[in-house]
Coordinates of C-alpha atoms in Angstrom, one line a residue:
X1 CA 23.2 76.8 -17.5
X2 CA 21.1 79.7 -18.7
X3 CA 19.7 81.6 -15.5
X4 CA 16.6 83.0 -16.0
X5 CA 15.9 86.4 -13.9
X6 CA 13.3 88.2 -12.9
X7 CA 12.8 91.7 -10.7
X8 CA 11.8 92.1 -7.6
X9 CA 10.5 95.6 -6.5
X10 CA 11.8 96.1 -2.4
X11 CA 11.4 99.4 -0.5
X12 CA 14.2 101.1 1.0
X13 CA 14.5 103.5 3.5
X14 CA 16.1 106.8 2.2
X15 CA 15.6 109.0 5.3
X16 CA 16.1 108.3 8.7
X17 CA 15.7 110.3 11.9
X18 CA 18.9 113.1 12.1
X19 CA 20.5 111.0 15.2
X20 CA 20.9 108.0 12.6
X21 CA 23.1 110.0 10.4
X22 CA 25.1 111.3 13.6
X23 CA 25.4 107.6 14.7
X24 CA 23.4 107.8 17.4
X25 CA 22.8 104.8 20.0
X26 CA 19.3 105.9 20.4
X27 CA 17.3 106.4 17.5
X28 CA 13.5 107.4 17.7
X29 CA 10.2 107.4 15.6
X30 CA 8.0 110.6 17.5
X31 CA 4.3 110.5 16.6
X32 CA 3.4 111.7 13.2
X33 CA 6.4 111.3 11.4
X34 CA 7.2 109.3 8.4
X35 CA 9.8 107.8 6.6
X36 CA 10.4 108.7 2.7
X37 CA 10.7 105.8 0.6
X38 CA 12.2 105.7 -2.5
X39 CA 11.4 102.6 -5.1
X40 CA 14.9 100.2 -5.8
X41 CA 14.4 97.3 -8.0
X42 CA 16.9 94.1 -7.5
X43 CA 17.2 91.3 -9.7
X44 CA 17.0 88.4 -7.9
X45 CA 17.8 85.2 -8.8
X46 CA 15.5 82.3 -10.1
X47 CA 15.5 78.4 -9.0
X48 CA 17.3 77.7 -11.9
X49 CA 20.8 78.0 -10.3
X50 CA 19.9 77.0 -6.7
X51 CA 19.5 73.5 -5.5
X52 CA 17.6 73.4 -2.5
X53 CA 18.8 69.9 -1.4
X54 CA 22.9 68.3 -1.8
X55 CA 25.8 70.2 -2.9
X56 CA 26.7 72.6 -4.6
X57 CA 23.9 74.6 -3.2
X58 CA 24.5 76.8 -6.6
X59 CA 25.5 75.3 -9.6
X60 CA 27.2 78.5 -11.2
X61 CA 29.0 80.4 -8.5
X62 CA 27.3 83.3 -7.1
X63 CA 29.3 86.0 -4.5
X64 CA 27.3 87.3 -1.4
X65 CA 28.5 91.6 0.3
X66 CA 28.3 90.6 3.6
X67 CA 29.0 93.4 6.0
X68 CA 30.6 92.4 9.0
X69 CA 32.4 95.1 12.4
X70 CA 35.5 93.3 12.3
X71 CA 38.9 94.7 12.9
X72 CA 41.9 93.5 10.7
X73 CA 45.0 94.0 11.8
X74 CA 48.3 91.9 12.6
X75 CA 46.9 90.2 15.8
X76 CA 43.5 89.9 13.9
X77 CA 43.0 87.9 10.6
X78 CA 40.4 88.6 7.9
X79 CA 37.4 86.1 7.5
X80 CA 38.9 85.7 3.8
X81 CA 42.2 84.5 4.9
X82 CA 40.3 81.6 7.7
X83 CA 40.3 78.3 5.2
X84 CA 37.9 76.5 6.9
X85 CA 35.7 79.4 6.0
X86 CA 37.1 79.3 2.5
X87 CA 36.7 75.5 2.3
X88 CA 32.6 76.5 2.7
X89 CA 33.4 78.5 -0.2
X90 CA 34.3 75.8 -2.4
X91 CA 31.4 73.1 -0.9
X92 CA 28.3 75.7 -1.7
X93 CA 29.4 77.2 -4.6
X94 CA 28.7 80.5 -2.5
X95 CA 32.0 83.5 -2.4
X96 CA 31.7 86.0 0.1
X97 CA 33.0 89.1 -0.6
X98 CA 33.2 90.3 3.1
X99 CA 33.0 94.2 3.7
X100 CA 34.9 94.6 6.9
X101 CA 34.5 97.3 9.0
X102 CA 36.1 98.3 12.4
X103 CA 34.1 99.3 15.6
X104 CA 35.3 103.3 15.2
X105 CA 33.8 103.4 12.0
X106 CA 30.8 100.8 12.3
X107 CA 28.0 102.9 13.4
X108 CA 28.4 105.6 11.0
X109 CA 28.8 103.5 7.7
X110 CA 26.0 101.2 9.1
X111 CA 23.5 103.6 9.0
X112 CA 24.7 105.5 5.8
X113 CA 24.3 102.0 4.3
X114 CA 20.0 102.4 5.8
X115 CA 19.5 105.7 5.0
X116 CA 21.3 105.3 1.1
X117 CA 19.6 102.0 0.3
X118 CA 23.3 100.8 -0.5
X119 CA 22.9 97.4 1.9
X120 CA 24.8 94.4 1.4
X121 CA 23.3 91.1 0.9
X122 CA 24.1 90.4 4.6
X123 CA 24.9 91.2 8.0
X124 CA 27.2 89.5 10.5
X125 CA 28.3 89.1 13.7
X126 CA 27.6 91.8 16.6
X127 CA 26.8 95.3 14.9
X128 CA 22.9 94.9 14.3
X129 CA 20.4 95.9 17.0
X130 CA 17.4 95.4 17.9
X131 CA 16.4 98.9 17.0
X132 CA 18.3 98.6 13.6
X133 CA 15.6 96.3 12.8
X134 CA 12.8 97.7 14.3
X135 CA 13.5 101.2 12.6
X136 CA 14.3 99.8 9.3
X137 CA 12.2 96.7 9.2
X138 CA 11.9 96.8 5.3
X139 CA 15.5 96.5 4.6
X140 CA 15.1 93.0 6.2
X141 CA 14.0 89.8 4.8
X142 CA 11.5 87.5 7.3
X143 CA 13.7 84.3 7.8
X144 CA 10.3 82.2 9.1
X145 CA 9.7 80.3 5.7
X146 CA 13.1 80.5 4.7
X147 CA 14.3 78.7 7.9
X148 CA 11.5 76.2 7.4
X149 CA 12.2 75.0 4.0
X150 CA 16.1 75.2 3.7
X151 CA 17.6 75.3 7.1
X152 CA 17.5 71.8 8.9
X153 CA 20.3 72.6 11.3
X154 CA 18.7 76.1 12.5
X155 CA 15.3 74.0 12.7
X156 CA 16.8 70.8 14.9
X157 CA 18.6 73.6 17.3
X158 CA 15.1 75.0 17.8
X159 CA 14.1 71.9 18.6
X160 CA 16.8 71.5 21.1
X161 CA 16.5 74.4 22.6
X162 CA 13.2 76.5 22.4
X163 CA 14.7 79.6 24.0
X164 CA 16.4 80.2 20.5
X165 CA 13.4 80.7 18.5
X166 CA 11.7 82.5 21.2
X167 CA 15.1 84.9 21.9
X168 CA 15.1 85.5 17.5
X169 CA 11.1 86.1 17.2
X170 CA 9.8 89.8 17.3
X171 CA 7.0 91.3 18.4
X172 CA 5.0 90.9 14.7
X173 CA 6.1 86.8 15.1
X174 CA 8.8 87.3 12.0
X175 CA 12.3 86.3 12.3
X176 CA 14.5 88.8 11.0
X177 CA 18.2 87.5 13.0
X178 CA 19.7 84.5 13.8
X179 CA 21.2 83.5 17.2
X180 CA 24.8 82.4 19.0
X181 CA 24.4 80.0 21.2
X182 CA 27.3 79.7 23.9
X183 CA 26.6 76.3 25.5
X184 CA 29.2 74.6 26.3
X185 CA 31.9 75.6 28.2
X186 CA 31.1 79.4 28.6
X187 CA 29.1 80.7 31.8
X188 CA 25.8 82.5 32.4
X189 CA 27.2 84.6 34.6
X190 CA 29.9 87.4 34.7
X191 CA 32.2 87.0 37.6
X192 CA 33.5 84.9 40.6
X193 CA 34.9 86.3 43.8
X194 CA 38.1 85.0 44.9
X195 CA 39.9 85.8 48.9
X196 CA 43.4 85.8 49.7
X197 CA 43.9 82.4 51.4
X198 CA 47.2 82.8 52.1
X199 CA 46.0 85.6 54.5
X200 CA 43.7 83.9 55.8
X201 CA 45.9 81.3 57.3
X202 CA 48.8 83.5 58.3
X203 CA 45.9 85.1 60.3
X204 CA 44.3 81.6 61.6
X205 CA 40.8 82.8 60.2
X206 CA 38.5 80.4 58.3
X207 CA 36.8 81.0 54.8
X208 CA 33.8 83.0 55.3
X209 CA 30.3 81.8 54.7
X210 CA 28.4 84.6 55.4
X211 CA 28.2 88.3 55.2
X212 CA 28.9 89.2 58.8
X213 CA 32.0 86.6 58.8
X214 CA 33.3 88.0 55.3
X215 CA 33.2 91.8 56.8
X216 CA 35.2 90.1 59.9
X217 CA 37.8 88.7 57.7
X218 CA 38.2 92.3 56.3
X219 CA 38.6 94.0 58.8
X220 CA 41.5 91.5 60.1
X221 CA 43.0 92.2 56.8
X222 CA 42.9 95.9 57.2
X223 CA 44.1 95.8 60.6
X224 CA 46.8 93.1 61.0
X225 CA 49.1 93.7 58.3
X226 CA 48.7 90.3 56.3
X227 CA 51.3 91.2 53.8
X228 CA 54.2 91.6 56.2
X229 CA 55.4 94.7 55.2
X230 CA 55.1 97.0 58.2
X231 CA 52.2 99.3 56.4
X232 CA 48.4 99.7 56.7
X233 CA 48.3 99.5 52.6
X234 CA 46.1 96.5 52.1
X235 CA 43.2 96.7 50.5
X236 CA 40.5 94.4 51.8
X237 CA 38.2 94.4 48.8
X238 CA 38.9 95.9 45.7
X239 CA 35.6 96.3 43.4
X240 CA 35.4 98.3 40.2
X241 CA 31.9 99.4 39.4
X242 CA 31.0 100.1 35.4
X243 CA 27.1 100.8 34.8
X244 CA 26.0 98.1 32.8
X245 CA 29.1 95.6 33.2
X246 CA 29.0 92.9 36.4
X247 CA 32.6 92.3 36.2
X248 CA 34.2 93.6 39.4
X249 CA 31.2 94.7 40.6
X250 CA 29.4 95.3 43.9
X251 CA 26.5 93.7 42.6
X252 CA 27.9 90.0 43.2
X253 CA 27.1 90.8 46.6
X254 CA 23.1 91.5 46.1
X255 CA 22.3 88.0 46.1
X256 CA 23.5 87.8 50.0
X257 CA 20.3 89.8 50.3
X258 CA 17.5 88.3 47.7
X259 CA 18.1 90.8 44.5
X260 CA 20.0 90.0 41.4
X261 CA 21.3 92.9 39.3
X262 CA 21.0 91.9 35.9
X263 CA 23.5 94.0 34.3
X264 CA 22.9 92.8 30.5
X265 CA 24.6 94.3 27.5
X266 CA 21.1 95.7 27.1
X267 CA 20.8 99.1 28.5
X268 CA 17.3 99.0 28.4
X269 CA 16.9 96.1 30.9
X270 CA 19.6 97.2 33.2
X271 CA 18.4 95.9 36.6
X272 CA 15.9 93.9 35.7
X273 CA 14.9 90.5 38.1
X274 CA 12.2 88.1 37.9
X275 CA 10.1 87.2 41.4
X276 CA 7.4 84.5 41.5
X277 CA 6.7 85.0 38.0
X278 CA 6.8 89.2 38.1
X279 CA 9.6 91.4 36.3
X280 CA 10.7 93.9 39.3
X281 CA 13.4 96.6 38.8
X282 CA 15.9 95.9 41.0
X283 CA 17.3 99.1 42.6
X284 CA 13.5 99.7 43.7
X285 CA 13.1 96.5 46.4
X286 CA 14.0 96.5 49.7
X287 CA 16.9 93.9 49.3
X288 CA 19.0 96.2 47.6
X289 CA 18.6 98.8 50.2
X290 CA 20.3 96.2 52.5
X291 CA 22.8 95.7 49.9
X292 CA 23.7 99.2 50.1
X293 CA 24.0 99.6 53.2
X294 CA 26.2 96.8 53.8
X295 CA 28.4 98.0 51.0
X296 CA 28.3 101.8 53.1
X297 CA 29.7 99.7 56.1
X298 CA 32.4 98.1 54.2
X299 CA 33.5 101.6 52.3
X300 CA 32.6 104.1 56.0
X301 CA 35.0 101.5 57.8
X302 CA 37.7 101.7 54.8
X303 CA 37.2 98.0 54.0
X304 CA 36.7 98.8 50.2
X305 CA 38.7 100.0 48.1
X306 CA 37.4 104.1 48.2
X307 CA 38.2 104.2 44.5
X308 CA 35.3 102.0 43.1
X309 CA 33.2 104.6 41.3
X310 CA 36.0 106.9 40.0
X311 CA 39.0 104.3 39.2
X312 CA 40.0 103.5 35.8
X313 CA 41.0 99.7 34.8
X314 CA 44.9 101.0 34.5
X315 CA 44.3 101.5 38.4
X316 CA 42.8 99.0 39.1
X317 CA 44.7 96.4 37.4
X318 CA 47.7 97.9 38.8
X319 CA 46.5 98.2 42.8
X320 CA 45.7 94.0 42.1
X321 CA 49.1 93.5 40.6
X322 CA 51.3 95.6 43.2
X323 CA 54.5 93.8 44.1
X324 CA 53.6 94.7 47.7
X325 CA 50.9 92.3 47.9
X326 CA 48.4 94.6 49.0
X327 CA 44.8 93.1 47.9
X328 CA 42.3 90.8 49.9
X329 CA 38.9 90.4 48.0
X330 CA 37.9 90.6 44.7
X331 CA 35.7 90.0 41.9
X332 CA 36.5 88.9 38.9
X333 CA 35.7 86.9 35.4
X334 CA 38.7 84.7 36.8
X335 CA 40.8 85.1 39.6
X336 CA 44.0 85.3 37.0
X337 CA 42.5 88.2 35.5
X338 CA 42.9 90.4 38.7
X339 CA 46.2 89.1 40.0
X340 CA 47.6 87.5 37.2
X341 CA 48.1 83.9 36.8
X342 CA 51.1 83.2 39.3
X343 CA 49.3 84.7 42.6
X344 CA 45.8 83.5 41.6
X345 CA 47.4 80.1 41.5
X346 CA 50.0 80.9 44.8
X347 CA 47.5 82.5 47.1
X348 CA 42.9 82.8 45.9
X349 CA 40.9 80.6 46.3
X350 CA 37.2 80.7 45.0
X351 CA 34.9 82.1 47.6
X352 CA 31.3 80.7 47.6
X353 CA 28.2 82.9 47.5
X354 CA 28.3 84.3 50.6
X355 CA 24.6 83.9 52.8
X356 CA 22.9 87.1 54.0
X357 CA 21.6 88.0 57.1
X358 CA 18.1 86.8 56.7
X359 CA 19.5 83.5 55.2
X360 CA 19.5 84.1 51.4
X361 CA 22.3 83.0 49.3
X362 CA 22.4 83.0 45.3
X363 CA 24.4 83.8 42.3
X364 CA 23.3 86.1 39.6
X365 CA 22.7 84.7 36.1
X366 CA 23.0 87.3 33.2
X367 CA 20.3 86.7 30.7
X368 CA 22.2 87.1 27.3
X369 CA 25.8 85.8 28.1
X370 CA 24.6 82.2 26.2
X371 CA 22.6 83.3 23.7
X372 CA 22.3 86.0 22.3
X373 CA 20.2 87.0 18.5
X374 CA 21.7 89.6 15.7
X375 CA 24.1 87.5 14.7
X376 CA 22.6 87.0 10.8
X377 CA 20.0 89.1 8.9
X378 CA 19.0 89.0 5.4
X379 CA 18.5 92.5 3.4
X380 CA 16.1 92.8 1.0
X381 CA 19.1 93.7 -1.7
X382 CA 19.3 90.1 -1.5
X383 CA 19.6 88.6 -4.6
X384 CA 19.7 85.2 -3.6
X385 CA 17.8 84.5 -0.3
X386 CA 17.1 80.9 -0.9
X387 CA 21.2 79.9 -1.4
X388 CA 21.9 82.3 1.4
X389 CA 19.6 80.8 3.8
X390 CA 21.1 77.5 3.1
X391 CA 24.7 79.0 3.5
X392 CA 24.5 80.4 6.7
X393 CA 22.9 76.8 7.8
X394 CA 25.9 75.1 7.4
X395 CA 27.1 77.6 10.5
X396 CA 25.3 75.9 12.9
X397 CA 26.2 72.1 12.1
X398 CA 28.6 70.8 14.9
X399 CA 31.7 71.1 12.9
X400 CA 31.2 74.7 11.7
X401 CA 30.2 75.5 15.4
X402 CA 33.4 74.0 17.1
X403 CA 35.7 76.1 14.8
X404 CA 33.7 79.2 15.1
X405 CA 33.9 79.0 18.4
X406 CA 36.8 77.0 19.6
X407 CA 39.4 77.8 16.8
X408 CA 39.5 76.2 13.4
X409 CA 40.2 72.4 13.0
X410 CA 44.7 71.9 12.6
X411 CA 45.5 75.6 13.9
X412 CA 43.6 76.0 17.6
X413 CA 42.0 72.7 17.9
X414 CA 42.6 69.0 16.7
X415 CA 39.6 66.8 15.9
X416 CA 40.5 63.0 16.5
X417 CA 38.9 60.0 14.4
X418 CA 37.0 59.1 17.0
X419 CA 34.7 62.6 16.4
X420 CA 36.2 64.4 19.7
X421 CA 38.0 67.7 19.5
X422 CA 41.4 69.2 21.6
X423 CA 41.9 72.9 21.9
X424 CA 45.3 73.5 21.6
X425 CA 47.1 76.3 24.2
X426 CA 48.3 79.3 22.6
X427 CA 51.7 80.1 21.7
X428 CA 54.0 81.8 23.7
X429 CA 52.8 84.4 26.1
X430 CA 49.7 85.1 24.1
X431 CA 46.4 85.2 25.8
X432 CA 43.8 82.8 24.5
X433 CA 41.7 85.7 23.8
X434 CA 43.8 87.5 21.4
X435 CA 44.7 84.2 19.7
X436 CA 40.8 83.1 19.2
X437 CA 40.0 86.5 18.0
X438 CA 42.7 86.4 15.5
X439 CA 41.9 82.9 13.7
X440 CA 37.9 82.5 13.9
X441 CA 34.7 85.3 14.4
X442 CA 34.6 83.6 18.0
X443 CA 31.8 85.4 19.5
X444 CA 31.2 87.6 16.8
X445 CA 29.2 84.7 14.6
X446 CA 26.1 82.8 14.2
X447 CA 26.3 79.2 15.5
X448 CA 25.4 76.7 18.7
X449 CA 27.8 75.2 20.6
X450 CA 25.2 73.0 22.7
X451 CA 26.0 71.8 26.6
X452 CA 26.2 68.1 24.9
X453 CA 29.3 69.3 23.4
X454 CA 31.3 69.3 26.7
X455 CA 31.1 65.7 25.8
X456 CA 33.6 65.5 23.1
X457 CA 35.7 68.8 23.8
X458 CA 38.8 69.0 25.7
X459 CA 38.6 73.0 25.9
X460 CA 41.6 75.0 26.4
X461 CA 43.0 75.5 30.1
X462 CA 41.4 79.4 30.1
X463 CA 38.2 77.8 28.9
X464 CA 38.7 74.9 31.8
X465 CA 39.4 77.5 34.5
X466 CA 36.2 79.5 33.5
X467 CA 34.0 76.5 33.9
X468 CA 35.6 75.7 37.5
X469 CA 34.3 78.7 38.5
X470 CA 30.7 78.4 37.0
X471 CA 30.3 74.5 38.0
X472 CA 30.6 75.9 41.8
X473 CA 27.9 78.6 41.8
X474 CA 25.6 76.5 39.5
X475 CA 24.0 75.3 43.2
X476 CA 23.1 79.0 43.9
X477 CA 22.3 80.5 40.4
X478 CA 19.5 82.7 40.2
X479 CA 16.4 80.5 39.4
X480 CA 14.2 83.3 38.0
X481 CA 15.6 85.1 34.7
X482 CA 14.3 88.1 32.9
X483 CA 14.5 86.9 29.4
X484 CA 16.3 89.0 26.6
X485 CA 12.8 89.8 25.3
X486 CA 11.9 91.1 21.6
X487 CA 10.2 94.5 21.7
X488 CA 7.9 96.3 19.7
X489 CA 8.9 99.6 17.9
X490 CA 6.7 101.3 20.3
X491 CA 7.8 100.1 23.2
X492 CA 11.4 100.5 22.0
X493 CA 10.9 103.9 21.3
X494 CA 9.2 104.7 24.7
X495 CA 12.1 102.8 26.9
X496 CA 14.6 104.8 24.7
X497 CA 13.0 108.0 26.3
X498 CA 12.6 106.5 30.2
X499 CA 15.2 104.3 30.7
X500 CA 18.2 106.2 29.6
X501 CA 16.9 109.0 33.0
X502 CA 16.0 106.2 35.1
X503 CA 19.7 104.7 34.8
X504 CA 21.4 107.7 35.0
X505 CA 19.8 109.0 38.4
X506 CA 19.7 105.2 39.5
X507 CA 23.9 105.3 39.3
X508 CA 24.4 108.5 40.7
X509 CA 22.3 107.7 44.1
X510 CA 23.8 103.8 44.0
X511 CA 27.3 105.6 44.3
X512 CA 25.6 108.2 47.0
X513 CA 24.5 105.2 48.9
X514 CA 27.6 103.4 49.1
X515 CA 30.1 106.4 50.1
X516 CA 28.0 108.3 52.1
X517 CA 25.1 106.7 53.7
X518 CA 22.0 108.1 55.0
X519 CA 19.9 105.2 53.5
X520 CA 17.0 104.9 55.3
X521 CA 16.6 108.7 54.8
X522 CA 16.8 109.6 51.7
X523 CA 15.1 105.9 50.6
X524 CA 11.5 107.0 49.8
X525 CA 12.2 110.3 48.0
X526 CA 14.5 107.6 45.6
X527 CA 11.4 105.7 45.1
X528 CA 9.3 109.2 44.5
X529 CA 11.9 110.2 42.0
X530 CA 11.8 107.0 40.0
X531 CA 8.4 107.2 39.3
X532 CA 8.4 110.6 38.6
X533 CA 11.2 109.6 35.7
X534 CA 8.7 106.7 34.3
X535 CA 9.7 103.6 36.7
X536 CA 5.7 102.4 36.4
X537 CA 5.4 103.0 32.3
X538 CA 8.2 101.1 32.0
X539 CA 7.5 98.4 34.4
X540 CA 4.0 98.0 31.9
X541 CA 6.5 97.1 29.1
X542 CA 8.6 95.0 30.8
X543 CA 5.9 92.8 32.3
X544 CA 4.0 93.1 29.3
X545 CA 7.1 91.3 27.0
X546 CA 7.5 89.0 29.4
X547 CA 4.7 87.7 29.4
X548 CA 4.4 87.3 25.3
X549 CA 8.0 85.6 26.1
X550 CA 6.3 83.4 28.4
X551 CA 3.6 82.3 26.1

């Protein structure tokens, strides 16, 4: 069939600021300065190739760059060696040459790939942020009419679920990345807290229910010698703090005292919590100076581990895997991933959201750990939007979203006649983890794995231990979420300057707090100091995209 072509002028960015050419995390746009252009024309492809209903989607085979930060290695296949992913191939007519990069190198040949005009026809996967977009908003093609024309499966999951169009919409109302949706079998939240019951009975004490009767139980663990062994070497609680990561953290506690911690994987709404309808920052309420004072009683009284801000995970790991036994309390993603499976199973059990003094009792919800956007954009050296947009649609039907997510059909999961699916173990000693990473994107991908799914998925026992877990704090789970907004290039560029302070002095005084005290003190010149860092500015913005969120 003869094609018929035409140009299509685009504009490319050519110079960035100097930080993107060092790879820097946080890129800005100060007043007055511009960005050089330089003129690139692309031949793009007519309708006379592309069928915008049935299959093929092309007649004559066309090949798509898509750029993806995916390491390939022996644990770790390539996307060109998965077959269902090949099979997609042969339905649409559509090859993907896929330009693989590993995290080391991502960031660097990402932003050459902006500031040279050199783009691929696609992005995939984690590796686009929001402010890649926002600062280089013309290498990026609007998906809204796209979407609306060729993309019935992305359409009926907005229907679904509203929160995906609302979570991929920026500030100007364009859509410029798709969404993963982790619905089914996967928790909203990052950790549960397990106790040593085989301690607890050797010692006749119940399962604590509340703050006072968990720092109790501690202090019988520290002072009675649960583990047998003639030493004072347990470890009541053993937390691991990380700023910006939940997971062993002494934020699991805050809830016990009416403040979530919302540690996202976005570092410009650390701490962010939601109360009758109005965005707070967390480290400023009053609740979280109880928090940390309770913590100080547990660490001044050597009920916690005095290693939490300066131990590594080697330590860690190895203090909650000592033969000796020597660990009480925890909090973890699962309780096997502290311990290891043989002791979670032999002596933790799940310990419920403890309730605070003044009655309160909760579970934090972490606003991105379901869905999440950047998982698709367009560029505008796009050739072939129209075929594209109807590829990557075929992501999100039900089939393409079990293997992406679960494992492909015949290698990690089985599908029966009857339309349900079986995940398969993994072999040998291999984690589930390193086996899903090795045959599918897994996380890394567009698609939606909805809560209706549960329905016809046996998941894998990992998977089936999570959700334990999450179906026991679903009672408590924070009720009031701040959203992962969209933000404008201005308000980017202004929480890029305050946050980055604000966070920084926030951890230092959190750790202050918790080893040495003197709270009530030292409490309003905190305060003082957070404002005089930008606390209020940035409030404005938060409140402000909530709100549009909200809409």
């Amino acid at each position: 069939m003869r094609k018929v072509k035409k140009h299509l002028t685009v504009l490319i960015a050519t110079a960035l600021l100097a930080s993107l050419f060092t790879g820097c995390s946080r890129p800005t746009l100060s007043e007055g300065e511009t960005i050089q252009n330089t003129v690139k024309s692309v031949e793009r492809e007519d309708e006379a190739n592309f069928n915008p209903v049935g299959y093929p989607i092309v007649d004559e085979p066309i090949t798509l760059r898509i750029a993806v930060n995916r390491t390939v290695d022996s644990d770790r296949k390539s996307l060109s060696d998965i077959d269902y992913l090949n099979e997609l191939a042969k339905k649409t007519n559509i090859n993907i040459e896929w330009i693989e990069i590993g995290p080391t190198a991502w960031n660097e040949k990402k932003n050459l790939m902006f500031v040279s005009g050199d783009l691929p026809d696609a992005f995939l996967g984690e590796g686009i942020s929001d402010m890649d977009i926002l600062t280089n908003v013309q290498s990026f093609v609007p998906m809204n009419d796209l979407i609306e024309k060729y993309a019935p499966n992305i359409k009926a999951c907005f229907d679904k679920e509203p929160e995906l169009k609302r979570t991929v919409t920026s500030a100007d109302g364009s859509i410029y990345s798709l969404f993963r949706y982790r619905g089914s079998y996967f928790p909203n939240t990052m950790d549960t807290m397990g106790i040593n019951k085989t301690w607890l009975d050797k010692l006749g004490l119940e399962i604590p229910a509340t703050t006072e009767e968990y720092y109790e139980v501690l202090k019988k663990f520290k002072e009675e010698d649960p583990n047998g062994n003639g030493k004072m070497d347990e470890i009541p609680l053993i937390l691991f703090h990380q700023m910006g990561n939940a997971t062993n953290s002494e934020a699991n506690f805050f809830p016990a005292f009416g403040v979530y911690d919302n540690t996202s994987y976005s570092d410009t709404t650390y701490h962010l919590m939601v109360q009758d309808g109005k965005p707070l920052f967390t480290p400023a309420q009053e609740g979280y100076k109880e928090a940390l004072k309770y913590m100080h009683r547990l660490y001044s009284e050597g009920l916690m581990d005095a290693e939490i801000f300066t131990t590594t995970s080697e330590s860690y790991n190895a203090k909650c895997q000592d033969s000796e036994e020597i660990v009480g309390s925890f909090t973890a993603w699962t309780l096997a991933n502290s311990v290891g499976t043989e002791r979670a199973d032999k002596d933790f059990i799940q310990l419920p959201p403890l309730k605070g003094p003044e009655g309160n009792q909760g579970w934090t919800v972490v606003n991105d750990m379901r869905i999440g956007r950047n998982m698709f954009e367009i560029t505008t050296s796009n050739k072939y939007p129209e075929a594209t947009m109807r590829w990557i649609d075929e992501w999100y039907s039900q089939d393409m979203s079990i293997q992406t997510f679960y494992g492909p059909y015949d290698v990690m999961t089985e599908k029966k006649s009857d339309g349900s699916v079986i995940a398969h173990e993994p072999p040998g000693e291999m984690t589930y983890g390193l086996w899903r990473w090795g045959n599918c994107p897994a996380d890394s991908a567009p698609y939606a794995c909805f809560p209706d799914f549960e329905e016809i998925i046996t998941p894998a026992k990992q998977q089936k231990d999570r959700d334990v877990f999450q179906k026991a704090v679903e009672p408590y789970l924070q009720k009031e979420i701040y959203p992962n907004v969209m933000f404008s290039l201005e308000q980017m560029n202004t929480l890029k300057k305050i946050m980055p302070d604000i966070n920084s002095y926030e951890e230092m005084m959190r750790a202050k707090f918790i080893s040495e005290g003197n709270i009530d003190e030292q409490w309003d010149g905190y305060l003082e100091q957070l404002e005089k860092l930008g606390l209020s500015e940035a409030m404005e913005i938060f409140d402000d995209a909530y709100k549009k969120y909200m809409e």
